[in-house]
Amino acid sequence: MSADRLIYMANQIGKFFQSQGHDKAVAGIAEHIRKFWDPRMRKGIFAHLDAGGAGLDPNVREAIETLKKA
Amino acid sequence: MSLIEETDFGTPRSKSETMVTLTIDGQSVTVPEGTSIMRAAMEAGTKIPKLCATDMVDAFGSCRLCLIEIEGRAGTPASCTTPAMDGLVVHTQTERLKKLRKGVMELYISDHPLDCLTCAANGDCELQDMAGAVGLRDVRYGYQGENHVFAEAKGEANAAWMPKDESNPYFTYDPSKCIVCSRCVRACEEVQGTFALTISGRGFDSRVSPSMSESFLGSECVSCGACVQACPTATLTEKSVIEIGQPEHSVVTTCAYCGVGCAFKAEMRGEEVVRMVPYKDGKANRGHSCVKGRFAWGYTTHKERILKPMIRETIAEPWREVSWGEAFGFAAGKLKSIQAKYGRDAIGGITSSRCTNEETYLVQKLVRAGFGNNNVDTCARVCHSPTGYGLATTFGTSAGTQDFDSVEHTDVAMIIGANPASAHPVFASRLKKRLRQGAKLIVIDPRRTEMVDAPHVKALHLPLLPGTNVAVLTAIAHVIVTEGLANEAFVRERCDWSEFEDWAAFVSQPKNSPEATAIMTGVDPKDLREAARLYATGGNGAIYYGLGVTEHSQGSTTVIAIANLAMATGNIGRPGVGVNPLRGQNNVQGSCDMGSFPHELPGYRHISGDAVRESFEALWQVKLNPEPGLRIPNMFDAAIDGSFKGLYVQGEDILQSDPNTSHVVAALSAMECVIVHDLFLNETANYAHVFLPGSTFLEKDGTFTNAERRIQRVRKVMSPRNGLADWEVTIGLGKAMGFDMNYAHPSEIMDEIAALTPTFAGVSFAKLDELGSVQWPCNDKAPEGTPVMHIAGFVRGKGKFVVTEYVATDERTAPRFPLLLTTGRILSQYNVGAQTRRTENVVWHDEDRLEIHPHDAEQRGVRDGDWVRLKSRAGETTLRAEITDRVAPGVVYTTFHHPDTQANVITTEYSDWATNCPEYKVTAVQVSPSNGPSDWQKAYDAQARQSRRIAHVEAAE
């Protein structure tokens, strides 16, 4: 799936959690992506992260990193 | 089978808990205080003759037929208007009464045609019954006097005679048969709340008059059918009854239109429907209906229905009719070869919110267990998925909290992004009834909808700019918290206090005040403050909301904001309050309950939960994939990407209903096998390789679950014209793929659902037959279901407040696209119109129109009725303009019922952050004068014509 679309969706999730503070936000974003994204979408965003992760907001980037490690 | 005859008690039920005992005809009767003597007698089994009384409306006391005598009282009072009291001794039949009644009937009949044998109401006429009941044998006055019956009298035209009004497509008004009992007028007022009818004139000149003596079609009449139902004679009669005759048996079933879920009696002759009559015991509709459920069922036998399976290798070819076996084999072969070539996850299915719970359950079962992936989704994705997410997060269940009866206890109703008068008309009528009793109404909507300004209804309207729901609701919360109106006792007891404190601190920030947000929302801060105070302090506050809440980038956030408001004011957990999503389609709630979402199994349990998955694995005898699958928009993206190649769509027209049509076309075109299972060659079928004909709700057994979580039976009244019920089709497709599902009847499917889903544990067809309906959760703890949820505490434990930061949508106006388009529905049409466009309902709405404010129209040189071009970043179409100040300057509005307009060519792919529910409600557009269809419309039409060809095989020599 196109990286732009995945980045947009991930950042959109990030904006909802933004006001909950860093720790809650990172955990919330990671959980949301784990619960609702099909594996090929997660694979796509991980690949984008490996390629530098341009365009991902900081909390979102961190959430995807934790998700990737898990 | 026989005709279900519901008892007419003559006057409505009294809700008093104080009982009184009286004697009627020597029999002791105990009834609630406030019950009429007429009703008390009927409860004891005594039918007092009556004409103007019926229990759907209040007593009126005009026909003078229901007279009685009461010992110790003078005169002969009307039993409909005389309340039962302790110790009364009533006689319903005395010499004096007999004489009076006969005299009254004699007068009625002297001005009534005596064509009983050829009258459409023959066998179903209360006037005829009453003439019989009072023993009328002779009319001493003759029939030649002044009358309303004959067109000519003594060789001259009779001025009192009026011709039949046949303007309404579904019923006729024959003034010559009218006895002016005013039941129709009162039904229109009291039940429907439209006030379209009145009695004009006085005495002998009294006539039923639609509006100011207009035709029914030309009046404000919304064709709900309540007047026809109320009419005791043939004055107002269904055209279908006139054409076919009286029904001989009837079956109770559930309407297949909106999420209100009205119960109807399908009145039949053999396998032919004579009429659909709302069922008094239906707990959602309480005997009322709208034009769609009552009359618009003609699509079920429409000539365009496809009754034979069809296949083709490519969409350039015409369709080829084949046997069911060949169609299943062809489809299964394609799907299996796609999986062999592109992997197990390259196919998926879409369940229908129009089909039954049982059918929906089977489709998700086929996908999860048969296809071996979780790529299953439902049209709820594009309407109420944010409701699921938002309410599960805050309350712990993905459903509305109340039953519809709850509205009878509401003091302040807040409607957000919904127009029940058009989209949930029977609920609107019930709400309006409560408003006429004095409840207050707040409407938050960009348009001045029919709910804002209706007869005897005046709402406090907050006309916000599309896309600013969260800002408005947070501002309301700001007022409630900063003015000290929150119900802290409730919050401390029921909710997580520290989360409340965080939330309260957030909403109290000056940036969230009505004054600070007004620049974005366009809402007058004074009105907003008034609305907030009213909701918080006006008594029982109930929120009803629709797709104007969910279909936004912040749809889920808005649902959460609504839940926050209800918790903060303590408006949860008792009758009259709550958070009530008005569901679009008949079985949106059910399709979500049945595990149609890719991430969760039936009963909203995440697919990654081992214990839950194992319970399904044990019964289905197959290993399930623990990973969530693709949602509908993700399926489209994956198709364009090349990783998703095959789709089974049951009862949804994704091409017409999903946003950004060009994108959907690209996705469908990229797939190798699209299977459409539907009644008609819908728009999606233009890109399909297999067409499996569907069955209508009249042709199958099953259940629907309405917006109140109410599970109701759908009962088969005729054989499926296509040969198979939809559940049988899914089983056939599964079998061809090597996945057997064995059920002899849908009741067995429900038994399996009940066995696997704790909230449905107590549901069975036997219980539904016994109780009529149940609201889930229905299990050992609540064997008869749960009308109101979260009574003692929230399902999730403590209610959860979540901070709702307003994030403006990225779909913004700009010089090239300066207007905001929002979309909605109209009363007479339903969703993509596949059903209603194939009925007479088109007389009310035969094309989508663009509503535009006079100011915006003038700037563009657009006059009312002109063709205009509507263009967004996604695409363009043309339609005709309707100039109106229902929309604010800067906002335009249209419906999406007609494929030749294809409003979704315009809408974009922006979607809710949490659920990918598309943002249908906000699109930046430009409007300009136009000469005719856009190039896109022409190309689309040509493709559709080409694609719908069916090759007719020549007979063998």
JSON list of C-alpha atoms in Angstrom, two decimals, chain B residues 595-676:
[
{"chain": "B", "resi": 595, "resn": "GLY", "atom": "CA", "xyz": [-18.52, -9.97, 13.74]},
{"chain": "B", "resi": 596, "resn": "SER", "atom": "CA", "xyz": [-18.45, -8.22, 10.40]},
{"chain": "B", "resi": 597, "resn": "PHE", "atom": "CA", "xyz": [-15.49, -6.03, 11.31]},
{"chain": "B", "resi": 598, "resn": "PRO", "atom": "CA", "xyz": [-12.10, -7.41, 10.32]},
{"chain": "B", "resi": 599, "resn": "HIS", "atom": "CA", "xyz": [-10.64, -7.13, 13.79]},
{"chain": "B", "resi": 600, "resn": "GLU", "atom": "CA", "xyz": [-13.39, -8.70, 15.84]},
{"chain": "B", "resi": 601, "resn": "LEU", "atom": "CA", "xyz": [-15.44, -11.86, 16.16]},
{"chain": "B", "resi": 602, "resn": "PRO", "atom": "CA", "xyz": [-19.20, -11.81, 16.92]},
{"chain": "B", "resi": 603, "resn": "GLY", "atom": "CA", "xyz": [-19.93, -9.92, 20.13]},
{"chain": "B", "resi": 604, "resn": "TYR", "atom": "CA", "xyz": [-17.14, -7.35, 19.60]},
{"chain": "B", "resi": 605, "resn": "ARG", "atom": "CA", "xyz": [-14.25, -9.53, 20.75]},
{"chain": "B", "resi": 606, "resn": "HIS", "atom": "CA", "xyz": [-10.87, -8.89, 19.22]},
{"chain": "B", "resi": 607, "resn": "ILE", "atom": "CA", "xyz": [-9.61, -11.60, 16.91]},
{"chain": "B", "resi": 608, "resn": "SER", "atom": "CA", "xyz": [-6.26, -11.69, 18.73]},
{"chain": "B", "resi": 609, "resn": "GLY", "atom": "CA", "xyz": [-7.88, -13.00, 21.93]},
{"chain": "B", "resi": 610, "resn": "ASP", "atom": "CA", "xyz": [-6.82, -16.63, 22.17]},
{"chain": "B", "resi": 611, "resn": "ALA", "atom": "CA", "xyz": [-9.70, -17.84, 24.34]},
{"chain": "B", "resi": 612, "resn": "VAL", "atom": "CA", "xyz": [-12.37, -16.29, 22.13]},
{"chain": "B", "resi": 613, "resn": "ARG", "atom": "CA", "xyz": [-10.72, -17.50, 18.93]},
{"chain": "B", "resi": 614, "resn": "GLU", "atom": "CA", "xyz": [-10.37, -20.99, 20.33]},
{"chain": "B", "resi": 615, "resn": "SER", "atom": "CA", "xyz": [-14.09, -21.19, 21.12]},
{"chain": "B", "resi": 616, "resn": "PHE", "atom": "CA", "xyz": [-14.85, -20.48, 17.45]},
{"chain": "B", "resi": 617, "resn": "GLU", "atom": "CA", "xyz": [-12.10, -22.81, 16.25]},
{"chain": "B", "resi": 618, "resn": "ALA", "atom": "CA", "xyz": [-13.52, -25.63, 18.33]},
{"chain": "B", "resi": 619, "resn": "LEU", "atom": "CA", "xyz": [-17.00, -25.28, 16.85]},
{"chain": "B", "resi": 620, "resn": "TRP", "atom": "CA", "xyz": [-15.94, -24.46, 13.30]},
{"chain": "B", "resi": 621, "resn": "GLN", "atom": "CA", "xyz": [-13.15, -27.05, 13.35]},
{"chain": "B", "resi": 622, "resn": "VAL", "atom": "CA", "xyz": [-10.68, -24.83, 11.63]},
{"chain": "B", "resi": 623, "resn": "LYS", "atom": "CA", "xyz": [-7.68, -22.76, 12.69]},
{"chain": "B", "resi": 624, "resn": "LEU", "atom": "CA", "xyz": [-8.36, -19.01, 12.57]},
{"chain": "B", "resi": 625, "resn": "ASN", "atom": "CA", "xyz": [-5.98, -16.24, 11.65]},
{"chain": "B", "resi": 626, "resn": "PRO", "atom": "CA", "xyz": [-5.27, -14.08, 14.73]},
{"chain": "B", "resi": 627, "resn": "GLU", "atom": "CA", "xyz": [-4.39, -10.94, 12.73]},
{"chain": "B", "resi": 628, "resn": "PRO", "atom": "CA", "xyz": [-6.94, -8.23, 11.86]},
{"chain": "B", "resi": 629, "resn": "GLY", "atom": "CA", "xyz": [-7.91, -8.10, 8.20]},
{"chain": "B", "resi": 630, "resn": "LEU", "atom": "CA", "xyz": [-8.47, -5.24, 5.76]},
{"chain": "B", "resi": 631, "resn": "ARG", "atom": "CA", "xyz": [-11.21, -2.67, 6.18]},
{"chain": "B", "resi": 632, "resn": "ILE", "atom": "CA", "xyz": [-13.17, -1.62, 3.07]},
{"chain": "B", "resi": 633, "resn": "PRO", "atom": "CA", "xyz": [-11.03, 1.43, 2.24]},
{"chain": "B", "resi": 634, "resn": "ASN", "atom": "CA", "xyz": [-7.90, -0.64, 2.90]},
{"chain": "B", "resi": 635, "resn": "MET", "atom": "CA", "xyz": [-9.23, -3.31, 0.53]},
{"chain": "B", "resi": 636, "resn": "PHE", "atom": "CA", "xyz": [-9.49, -0.68, -2.20]},
{"chain": "B", "resi": 637, "resn": "ASP", "atom": "CA", "xyz": [-5.97, 0.57, -1.52]},
{"chain": "B", "resi": 638, "resn": "ALA", "atom": "CA", "xyz": [-4.63, -2.99, -1.47]},
{"chain": "B", "resi": 639, "resn": "ALA", "atom": "CA", "xyz": [-6.44, -3.78, -4.72]},
{"chain": "B", "resi": 640, "resn": "ILE", "atom": "CA", "xyz": [-4.83, -0.83, -6.48]},
{"chain": "B", "resi": 641, "resn": "ASP", "atom": "CA", "xyz": [-1.58, -1.95, -4.94]},
{"chain": "B", "resi": 642, "resn": "GLY", "atom": "CA", "xyz": [-2.00, -5.44, -6.40]},
{"chain": "B", "resi": 643, "resn": "SER", "atom": "CA", "xyz": [-2.22, -7.46, -3.19]},
{"chain": "B", "resi": 644, "resn": "PHE", "atom": "CA", "xyz": [-6.03, -7.84, -3.10]},
{"chain": "B", "resi": 645, "resn": "LYS", "atom": "CA", "xyz": [-7.69, -9.51, -6.07]},
{"chain": "B", "resi": 646, "resn": "GLY", "atom": "CA", "xyz": [-11.03, -11.07, -5.19]},
{"chain": "B", "resi": 647, "resn": "LEU", "atom": "CA", "xyz": [-14.13, -9.84, -3.35]},
{"chain": "B", "resi": 648, "resn": "TYR", "atom": "CA", "xyz": [-17.52, -11.30, -2.43]},
{"chain": "B", "resi": 649, "resn": "VAL", "atom": "CA", "xyz": [-20.00, -8.44, -1.81]},
{"chain": "B", "resi": 650, "resn": "GLN", "atom": "CA", "xyz": [-23.34, -9.30, -0.28]},
{"chain": "B", "resi": 651, "resn": "GLY", "atom": "CA", "xyz": [-26.03, -6.65, -0.52]},
{"chain": "B", "resi": 652, "resn": "GLU", "atom": "CA", "xyz": [-24.01, -3.48, -0.71]},
{"chain": "B", "resi": 653, "resn": "ASP", "atom": "CA", "xyz": [-23.40, -1.18, -3.64]},
{"chain": "B", "resi": 654, "resn": "ILE", "atom": "CA", "xyz": [-19.87, -0.09, -2.82]},
{"chain": "B", "resi": 655, "resn": "LEU", "atom": "CA", "xyz": [-19.42, 1.74, -6.09]},
{"chain": "B", "resi": 656, "resn": "GLN", "atom": "CA", "xyz": [-22.31, 4.08, -5.47]},
{"chain": "B", "resi": 657, "resn": "SER", "atom": "CA", "xyz": [-22.10, 4.34, -1.70]},
{"chain": "B", "resi": 658, "resn": "ASP", "atom": "CA", "xyz": [-18.38, 4.59, -1.06]},
{"chain": "B", "resi": 659, "resn": "PRO", "atom": "CA", "xyz": [-16.50, 7.86, -1.44]},
{"chain": "B", "resi": 660, "resn": "ASN", "atom": "CA", "xyz": [-14.38, 8.93, -4.37]},
{"chain": "B", "resi": 661, "resn": "THR", "atom": "CA", "xyz": [-16.01, 6.84, -7.06]},
{"chain": "B", "resi": 662, "resn": "SER", "atom": "CA", "xyz": [-13.02, 7.05, -9.40]},
{"chain": "B", "resi": 663, "resn": "HIS", "atom": "CA", "xyz": [-10.87, 5.45, -6.74]},
{"chain": "B", "resi": 664, "resn": "VAL", "atom": "CA", "xyz": [-13.42, 2.66, -6.19]},
{"chain": "B", "resi": 665, "resn": "VAL", "atom": "CA", "xyz": [-13.63, 2.10, -9.96]},
{"chain": "B", "resi": 666, "resn": "ALA", "atom": "CA", "xyz": [-9.84, 1.78, -10.10]},
{"chain": "B", "resi": 667, "resn": "ALA", "atom": "CA", "xyz": [-9.89, -0.71, -7.22]},
{"chain": "B", "resi": 668, "resn": "LEU", "atom": "CA", "xyz": [-12.69, -2.84, -8.66]},
{"chain": "B", "resi": 669, "resn": "SER", "atom": "CA", "xyz": [-11.09, -2.79, -12.09]},
{"chain": "B", "resi": 670, "resn": "ALA", "atom": "CA", "xyz": [-7.86, -4.08, -10.57]},
{"chain": "B", "resi": 671, "resn": "MET", "atom": "CA", "xyz": [-9.54, -7.16, -9.13]},
{"chain": "B", "resi": 672, "resn": "GLU", "atom": "CA", "xyz": [-9.72, -10.47, -10.93]},
{"chain": "B", "resi": 673, "resn": "CYS", "atom": "CA", "xyz": [-12.94, -11.68, -9.40]},
{"chain": "B", "resi": 674, "resn": "VAL", "atom": "CA", "xyz": [-15.71, -9.50, -8.04]},
{"chain": "B", "resi": 675, "resn": "ILE", "atom": "CA", "xyz": [-18.81, -11.41, -6.90]},
{"chain": "B", "resi": 676, "resn": "VAL", "atom": "CA", "xyz": [-21.91, -9.30, -6.43]}
]
